[in-house]
Each structure stands twice: as C-alpha cells, then as structure tokens.
Amino acid sequence: MALDEIDKKILRLLQENAHYTLKDIANKINLSLTPVHDRVKRLEKEGVIEKYVSILNKKKLGNNLTVYCQVTLTKTTYDTSEGFNLSIMEMPEVVECNYVSGNFDYMLKIIIPDMESYHHFHQKKLSVLPEVSLINTVFVISEVKSTTVLPI
Amino acid sequence: MALDEIDKKILRLLQENAHYTLKDIANKINLSLTPVHDRVKRLEKEGVIEKYVSILNKKKLGNNLTVYCQVTLTKTTYDTSEGFNLSIMEMPEVVECNYVSGNFDYMLKIIIPDMESYHHFHQKKLSVLPEVSLINTVFVISEVKSTTVLPI
DNA sequence: ACTTTTACAGAAAAATATTCTTTTTTAGGA
DNA sequence: TCCTAAAAAAGAATATTTTTCTGTAAAAGT
C-alpha cells in the first residue's frame, strides 16, 4: 500500500477540495477517468482517505471564541484517563483533545460562542468532572492559520 | 441570513459527510430536492459552508508525531507578528497557528513524520526565525478526539 | 383584494459516477 | 529476444446525481 506520485497528486487535490469531480482530477493530472476512479476507491478502502467533510465558518455559526484548556487530572491511572476521555467525547464544544507530555496531562481545544458560554462550560461541565484537578485556560486572540491539509 | 432549523439540519449532515447527495439529504430531512439544492447553494454563497475537504489519515501518510509549540516572540510589535505569521503560512507542518493570551504569544500545532523531523523543524525552520525568542514543546502522546464538526 | 415574495414540488436536461470491455504497458522467465 | 501474466490505463455504456426550468401554494406587503 505504498503511495506513488499519482496517488499523492490525487490526495493533494482531494485535500484541497472534496468536490473536485473525477474528471477535474483526471484533467489536472493528465489521466483518464478509470485510473483516477480506481485509485480514489482504493485510497478510500485502504483508509488513506478517511472521510469527506464540509468546513463551516465558526463565526457565522455564532462561535466567536476559541480557547485551549490545559488540563491536569487528579490521578494518572488508566481508569481516570478513560473516564475523562469518555466525558470529552460527549462534549461538542471540544473539537480536539490530546493526551500530552509536560506540566499538564491534556491539551483541549474548545470552540464556543462567547466568554459567558465558556464560563459556563468551564464551571459546570469541565471542572466538575471527577477526574479533573487543574485547568489552565489559554485564550485565542486571533487565528493565524487553521488547515485540514496534511503534508504529503 | 439567520439559519433556521432546516438549514441547521443540512449543515449537520454536510459536516458529517460532504459526499451526501442532495437526495440523501432530502430524504433524511423529508424535503424535495429543490429546497435542499437552493439552501445548500445559499449557504455556500453566504460563506456558512466554507469548503469541502477530504480528511486523510495522518499515520498512513507517515506523519506519526503531533506536537504543540508554544512560541514567544522577541517583540510584540505589529511588524514582528506579521513577519512571523507570513513565515508560518508557508510551513505545511504547521496545521494550526493561533495568537494567544498568557505566558507565551502563539500556540502552534505541528504534524510531522517523527522526532527526527521535528528536531530538524525546530532547529532549522522555527527557532531560526528572527521573530522567535522562545519555544516550548508539548508532545502529543495519544490523540483522544479530533473533529472538524462545529457545534450548531 | 391584488401583487410580490418565499418556499417547495415535479420534471427535464446536463453533468458525473460507475461498470464493463478492450488496449497498452510493464516485469519476469524461458 | 521473445513470450506470458499481471497491472494500469483508455474508451464506451449505463446509472446517478446535479442543475435548470416550470409551476403551485402560502405568507407578506401595498
């Protein structure tokens, strides 16, 4: 399942725009429809292409605040982590959650309407979790870059 | 340009899967093709739907390391920030960059093949920028959640 | 009461995806 | 060098989907 140059070209295009037609792609890489079709299906089947999604505008949906939460747990046992993870999975405001090395245990990214909503989230949803010991909030002042495009 | 419940249903579906056909959506929300078509086009035109992208598998592309870089600049002037921003935009490993409040200036998310690549990135690409004063690296040990789905 | 606008339905036309068959290319072995 | 098998690509057909057009009904404004 090694990716050749043609696969990579297709992936680069699809990362840019999931609505490129097979014909668009075929034209851009000088191939006919068939190999493009077959390769895309293969890449989907192999899981290289995970899914096709729509990217919406945060602000137009009323989500004007982004924050990073650096969370420290009470204990570092498996059960504590798992309990925390399961709770996080249920929270739509949490768009990223990574277990990390360093002075704290988790780095979360939260997208939420405003400061008031964040206050509520912090006090009523996050800090009340039994696994959570400390929360350090880093507020985003301005978004410089945000992309789903991975280096290929 | 207020979003009604039908718009929101369409957006929720498209966030899940950009390859749902208009017919799929029409069936799921009990409408005919026409209103679904018109609403999707309107949402695109208004910029609520920004783009359609393919989500690829990091690891299958050989990117096995994710890190957060907390960067402090040498100065906090506009020119310093802008210079840094422009450099960041050119770096494909940097998938997120936010100007933040707190003990450092920027929070970056880096997706990269391995520790050796990160070492190279850190030493030869990031720390050499004239605007950069300090870099604190937070390594991701395990990804718990990562979604493009915004709360609606 | 009449007109205009908005939202939706249905059908036809155009574009696209999918499948099937054929051709070309490539690599390995006699 | 030739032959064969496998892989990759082209071309053509069929099926689906998107797009456009026409029409209807309800709501809003005059």
Coordinates of C-alpha atoms (C1' of nucleotides) in Angstrom, one line a residue:
Chain A
M1 CA 0.0 0.0 0.0
A2 CA 2.8 2.4 -0.8
L3 CA 1.6 5.6 -2.3
D4 CA 3.1 6.5 -5.7
E5 CA 3.3 10.0 -7.2
I6 CA -0.1 9.7 -8.9
D7 CA -1.7 8.8 -5.6
K8 CA -0.1 11.7 -3.9
K9 CA -1.3 14.1 -6.6
I10 CA -4.8 12.8 -6.2
L11 CA -4.6 13.2 -2.4
R12 CA -3.3 16.7 -2.6
L13 CA -6.2 17.7 -4.9
L14 CA -8.8 16.0 -2.7
Q15 CA -7.5 17.6 0.4
E16 CA -8.0 21.0 -1.2
N17 CA -11.5 20.2 -2.5
A18 CA -13.5 17.1 -1.9
H19 CA -15.9 18.3 -4.6
Y20 CA -13.5 18.0 -7.4
T21 CA -15.0 15.6 -9.9
L22 CA -13.1 12.6 -11.2
K23 CA -12.9 14.5 -14.5
D24 CA -11.4 17.5 -12.8
I25 CA -8.7 15.4 -11.2
A26 CA -8.2 13.4 -14.4
N27 CA -7.6 16.6 -16.3
K28 CA -5.3 18.1 -13.7
I29 CA -3.0 15.0 -13.7
N30 CA -3.4 14.0 -17.3
L31 CA -5.1 10.7 -16.9
S32 CA -8.4 9.2 -18.0
L33 CA -11.3 8.7 -15.6
T34 CA -10.7 5.0 -15.0
P35 CA -7.4 5.1 -13.2
V36 CA -8.5 8.1 -11.2
H37 CA -11.7 6.4 -10.2
D38 CA -9.9 3.1 -9.3
R39 CA -7.2 4.9 -7.3
V40 CA -9.7 7.0 -5.3
K41 CA -11.7 4.0 -4.4
R42 CA -8.6 2.2 -3.4
L43 CA -7.4 5.1 -1.2
E44 CA -10.8 5.1 0.4
K45 CA -10.8 1.4 1.0
E46 CA -7.3 1.5 2.5
G47 CA -8.3 4.2 4.8
V48 CA -5.8 6.8 3.5
I49 CA -8.9 8.9 2.7
E50 CA -10.9 8.8 6.0
K51 CA -13.8 10.9 5.1
Y52 CA -15.2 13.8 3.2
V53 CA -16.4 16.7 5.3
S54 CA -17.7 20.2 5.0
I55 CA -15.9 23.0 6.7
L56 CA -18.2 25.6 8.2
N57 CA -17.5 29.1 9.2
K58 CA -17.2 29.3 13.0
K59 CA -18.2 32.9 13.3
K60 CA -21.2 32.6 11.0
L61 CA -22.4 29.9 13.3
G62 CA -22.0 32.2 16.3
N63 CA -18.9 30.6 17.7
N64 CA -16.7 33.6 18.3
L65 CA -14.4 32.2 21.0
T66 CA -11.6 29.6 20.8
V67 CA -9.6 28.5 23.8
Y68 CA -7.1 25.9 24.7
C69 CA -7.6 24.2 28.0
Q70 CA -4.6 22.6 29.7
V71 CA -6.0 20.0 32.0
T72 CA -4.3 18.2 34.8
L73 CA -6.0 15.0 36.2
T74 CA -6.3 14.0 39.8
K75 CA -4.6 10.7 39.1
T76 CA -2.7 9.2 36.2
T77 CA -4.3 5.8 36.3
Y78 CA -5.9 4.1 33.2
D79 CA -9.4 4.3 34.7
T80 CA -9.0 8.0 35.4
S81 CA -7.9 8.7 31.8
E82 CA -10.6 6.6 30.3
G83 CA -13.3 8.2 32.4
F84 CA -12.1 11.6 31.3
N85 CA -11.8 10.6 27.6
L86 CA -15.4 9.3 27.6
S87 CA -16.7 12.5 29.0
I88 CA -14.8 14.6 26.5
M89 CA -16.2 12.6 23.6
E90 CA -19.6 13.7 24.5
M91 CA -18.8 17.4 24.5
P92 CA -19.4 19.1 21.1
E93 CA -17.5 22.2 22.2
V94 CA -14.3 20.2 22.5
V95 CA -13.1 19.8 19.0
E96 CA -9.6 18.5 19.9
C97 CA -8.3 16.6 22.8
N98 CA -4.8 15.2 23.1
Y99 CA -3.1 13.4 26.0
V100 CA 0.3 15.1 26.2
S101 CA 3.6 15.2 27.9
G102 CA 4.7 18.0 30.2
N103 CA 3.4 20.0 33.1
F104 CA -0.2 19.0 32.4
D105 CA -2.0 16.0 31.1
Y106 CA -4.4 17.0 28.3
M107 CA -4.5 19.8 25.7
L108 CA -8.0 20.6 24.7
K109 CA -9.3 23.0 22.0
I110 CA -12.7 24.5 22.7
I111 CA -14.9 26.3 20.2
I112 CA -17.8 28.1 21.8
P113 CA -20.0 31.2 21.3
D114 CA -18.6 33.7 23.8
M115 CA -17.0 34.2 27.2
E116 CA -20.2 33.6 29.1
S117 CA -20.6 30.2 27.4
Y118 CA -17.0 29.4 28.2
H119 CA -17.5 30.4 31.8
H120 CA -20.5 28.0 32.0
F121 CA -18.5 25.2 30.2
H122 CA -15.6 25.6 32.5
Q123 CA -17.5 25.7 35.7
K124 CA -20.4 23.4 35.0
K125 CA -19.0 20.9 32.6
L126 CA -15.3 20.6 32.7
S127 CA -14.2 21.4 36.3
V128 CA -17.0 19.3 37.7
L129 CA -15.6 16.1 36.1
P130 CA -14.3 13.9 39.0
E131 CA -11.0 13.2 37.1
V132 CA -10.1 16.9 36.6
S133 CA -7.8 18.5 39.1
L134 CA -6.5 21.7 37.4
I135 CA -7.5 23.7 34.3
N136 CA -5.3 26.4 32.7
T137 CA -7.0 28.4 30.0
V138 CA -5.2 29.9 27.1
F139 CA -7.4 32.3 25.1
V140 CA -7.1 32.6 21.3
I141 CA -6.9 36.3 20.4
S142 CA -6.5 35.8 16.7
E143 CA -6.5 32.8 14.4
V144 CA -3.5 32.9 12.0
K145 CA -3.8 29.5 10.4
S146 CA -6.1 26.6 10.5
T147 CA -6.0 23.8 7.9
T148 CA -7.0 20.2 7.4
V149 CA -4.3 19.8 4.8
L150 CA -1.6 17.4 5.9
P151 CA 1.8 17.5 4.4
I152 CA 2.2 14.7 1.8
Chain B
M1 CA -29.0 35.4 7.0
A2 CA -30.4 33.7 10.1
L3 CA -30.2 30.0 10.0
D4 CA -33.5 28.1 10.5
E5 CA -33.8 24.6 11.8
I6 CA -33.8 23.2 8.2
D7 CA -30.5 24.9 7.5
K8 CA -29.1 23.6 10.6
K9 CA -30.1 20.0 9.8
I10 CA -28.5 20.3 6.4
L11 CA -25.3 21.7 7.9
R12 CA -25.1 19.0 10.5
L13 CA -25.4 16.4 7.7
L14 CA -22.9 18.0 5.5
Q15 CA -20.4 18.4 8.4
E16 CA -20.6 14.6 8.8
N17 CA -20.3 13.8 5.2
A18 CA -19.6 16.1 2.3
H19 CA -20.5 13.3 -0.1
Y20 CA -24.1 13.0 0.9
T21 CA -26.1 13.6 -2.3
L22 CA -28.9 16.2 -2.3
K23 CA -31.2 13.2 -2.5
D24 CA -29.7 11.7 0.7
I25 CA -30.2 15.0 2.5
A26 CA -33.7 15.5 1.1
N27 CA -34.7 12.0 2.3
K28 CA -33.2 12.5 5.7
I29 CA -35.0 15.7 6.4
N30 CA -38.2 14.9 4.4
L31 CA -38.0 17.6 1.7
S32 CA -37.7 17.5 -2.1
L33 CA -34.6 18.1 -4.0
T34 CA -35.3 21.8 -4.8
P35 CA -35.3 23.4 -1.4
V36 CA -32.3 21.3 -0.4
H37 CA -30.4 22.4 -3.5
D38 CA -31.4 26.0 -3.1
R39 CA -30.4 26.1 0.6
V40 CA -27.1 24.4 0.1
K41 CA -26.2 26.9 -2.7
R42 CA -27.3 29.8 -0.4
L43 CA -25.2 28.5 2.5
E44 CA -22.2 28.2 0.2
K45 CA -22.7 31.7 -1.2
E46 CA -23.1 33.2 2.2
G47 CA -19.9 31.6 3.4
V48 CA -21.5 29.5 6.1
I49 CA -20.1 26.5 4.2
E50 CA -16.5 27.5 3.5
K51 CA -15.3 24.5 1.6
Y52 CA -15.5 20.7 1.2
V53 CA -12.3 18.8 2.0
S54 CA -11.1 15.3 2.4
I55 CA -9.7 14.1 5.7
L56 CA -6.7 11.9 5.3
N57 CA -5.2 9.5 7.8
K58 CA -2.1 11.1 9.3
K59 CA -0.3 7.8 10.1
K60 CA -1.0 6.3 6.7
L61 CA 0.8 9.3 5.3
G62 CA 3.7 8.7 7.6
N63 CA 3.0 11.5 10.0
N64 CA 3.3 9.9 13.3
L65 CA 4.1 12.8 15.6
T66 CA 1.9 15.7 16.7
V67 CA 3.2 18.5 18.9
Y68 CA 2.1 21.8 20.2
C69 CA 4.7 24.6 20.1
Q70 CA 4.2 27.5 22.5
V71 CA 6.1 30.3 20.9
T72 CA 7.2 33.6 22.4
L73 CA 8.3 36.4 20.1
T74 CA 11.2 38.8 20.6
K75 CA 8.9 41.8 20.4
T76 CA 5.2 42.3 20.4
T77 CA 5.1 44.9 17.6
Y78 CA 2.8 44.5 14.6
D79 CA 5.7 44.0 12.2
T80 CA 7.1 41.2 14.3
S81 CA 3.8 39.4 14.4
E82 CA 3.2 39.9 10.7
G83 CA 6.6 38.6 9.8
F84 CA 6.1 35.5 12.0
N85 CA 2.6 34.9 10.5
L86 CA 3.8 35.1 7.0
S87 CA 6.6 32.5 7.7
I88 CA 4.1 30.2 9.4
M89 CA 1.7 30.3 6.4
E90 CA 4.5 28.8 4.3
M91 CA 5.1 25.8 6.6
P92 CA 3.0 22.8 5.7
E93 CA 3.8 21.0 9.0
V94 CA 2.1 23.8 10.9
V95 CA -1.6 23.0 10.7
E96 CA -2.8 25.4 13.3
C97 CA -1.4 28.7 14.5
N98 CA -3.2 31.0 16.9
Y99 CA -2.1 34.2 18.6
V100 CA -3.0 33.8 22.2
S101 CA -3.1 35.4 25.7
G102 CA -0.9 34.2 28.5
N103 CA 2.7 33.4 29.2
F104 CA 3.6 32.9 25.5
D105 CA 2.4 34.5 22.3
Y106 CA 1.5 31.8 19.8
M107 CA 0.1 28.3 20.1
L108 CA 1.1 26.1 17.1
K109 CA 0.1 22.6 16.2
I110 CA 2.6 20.7 14.2
I111 CA 2.0 17.4 12.3
I112 CA 5.3 15.7 11.2
P113 CA 6.7 12.2 10.5
D114 CA 8.9 11.6 13.6
M115 CA 11.1 13.1 16.3
E116 CA 14.0 13.5 13.9
S117 CA 11.9 15.6 11.5
Y118 CA 10.7 17.6 14.5
H119 CA 14.2 18.2 15.6
H120 CA 15.0 19.5 12.2
F121 CA 11.9 21.6 12.0
H122 CA 12.6 23.1 15.4
Q123 CA 16.2 23.9 14.9
K124 CA 16.3 24.8 11.2
K125 CA 12.9 26.3 10.5
L126 CA 11.2 27.6 13.6
S127 CA 13.9 28.7 16.0
V128 CA 15.8 30.4 13.2
L129 CA 13.0 32.9 12.5
P130 CA 14.2 36.3 13.6
E131 CA 10.9 37.0 15.4
V132 CA 11.1 33.9 17.6
S133 CA 12.5 34.2 21.1
L134 CA 11.4 31.1 23.0
I135 CA 9.8 27.7 22.0
N136 CA 8.2 25.4 24.5
T137 CA 7.2 22.0 23.0
V138 CA 4.3 19.9 24.3
F139 CA 4.4 16.4 22.8
V140 CA 1.1 14.6 22.0
I141 CA 1.3 11.1 23.4
S142 CA -2.2 10.0 22.3
E143 CA -5.0 11.6 20.3
V144 CA -8.3 11.3 22.1
K145 CA -10.5 13.4 19.9
S146 CA -10.1 15.4 16.7
T147 CA -13.1 16.7 14.8
T148 CA -14.0 19.3 12.2
V149 CA -17.6 19.2 13.4
L150 CA -18.6 22.5 15.0
P151 CA -21.4 22.8 17.5
I152 CA -24.6 24.1 15.7
Chain C
dA1 C1' -58.3 42.4 -3.0
dC2 C1' -54.2 42.3 -5.6
dT3 C1' -49.3 41.9 -6.2
dT4 C1' -44.9 40.3 -4.7
dT5 C1' -42.0 37.3 -2.4
dT6 C1' -40.7 33.0 -0.5
dA7 C1' -40.6 28.1 -0.1
dC8 C1' -41.4 24.0 -2.1
dA9 C1' -42.7 20.2 -5.6
dG10 C1' -42.0 17.8 -10.0
dA11 C1' -39.9 17.0 -14.4
dA12 C1' -36.4 17.6 -18.0
dA13 C1' -31.7 18.4 -19.2
dA14 C1' -26.9 18.3 -18.3
dA15 C1' -23.1 16.6 -15.9
dT16 C1' -20.9 13.0 -13.3
dA17 C1' -20.0 8.4 -11.3
dT18 C1' -19.9 3.7 -12.0
dT19 C1' -19.3 -0.5 -14.5
dC20 C1' -17.8 -3.3 -18.3
dT21 C1' -14.8 -4.3 -22.2
dT22 C1' -10.6 -3.5 -24.6
dT23 C1' -6.0 -1.9 -25.2
dT24 C1' -1.5 -0.7 -23.6
dT25 C1' 2.4 -1.1 -20.7
dT26 C1' 5.4 -3.4 -17.6
dA27 C1' 8.1 -7.0 -15.4
dG28 C1' 9.8 -11.7 -15.1
dG29 C1' 11.2 -16.0 -17.1
dA30 C1' 12.3 -19.1 -20.8
Chain D
dT1 C1' 14.9 -11.5 -27.8
dC2 C1' 10.6 -13.3 -27.3
dC3 C1' 6.6 -14.7 -24.7
dT4 C1' 3.4 -14.6 -21.0
dA5 C1' 1.0 -12.8 -17.0
dA6 C1' -0.3 -9.0 -14.4
dA7 C1' -1.1 -4.3 -13.8
dA8 C1' -2.5 0.1 -15.4
dA9 C1' -5.0 2.9 -18.4
dA10 C1' -8.3 4.0 -22.1
dG11 C1' -12.9 4.1 -24.1
dA12 C1' -17.7 3.2 -24.1
dA13 C1' -22.2 2.0 -21.8
dT14 C1' -25.2 2.7 -18.1
dA15 C1' -26.9 4.6 -13.8
dT16 C1' -27.0 8.5 -10.6
dT17 C1' -26.7 13.0 -9.5
dT18 C1' -26.8 17.8 -10.1
dT19 C1' -28.7 21.6 -12.3
dT20 C1' -32.2 24.2 -14.5
dC21 C1' -36.9 25.1 -15.7
dT22 C1' -41.8 25.4 -14.8
dG23 C1' -45.5 25.5 -11.7
dT24 C1' -48.1 25.8 -7.2
dA25 C1' -49.2 27.3 -2.6
dA26 C1' -48.7 30.1 1.4
dA27 C1' -47.2 34.4 3.5
dA28 C1' -46.2 39.4 3.4
dG29 C1' -46.7 43.9 1.8
dT30 C1' -49.4 47.5 -0.7

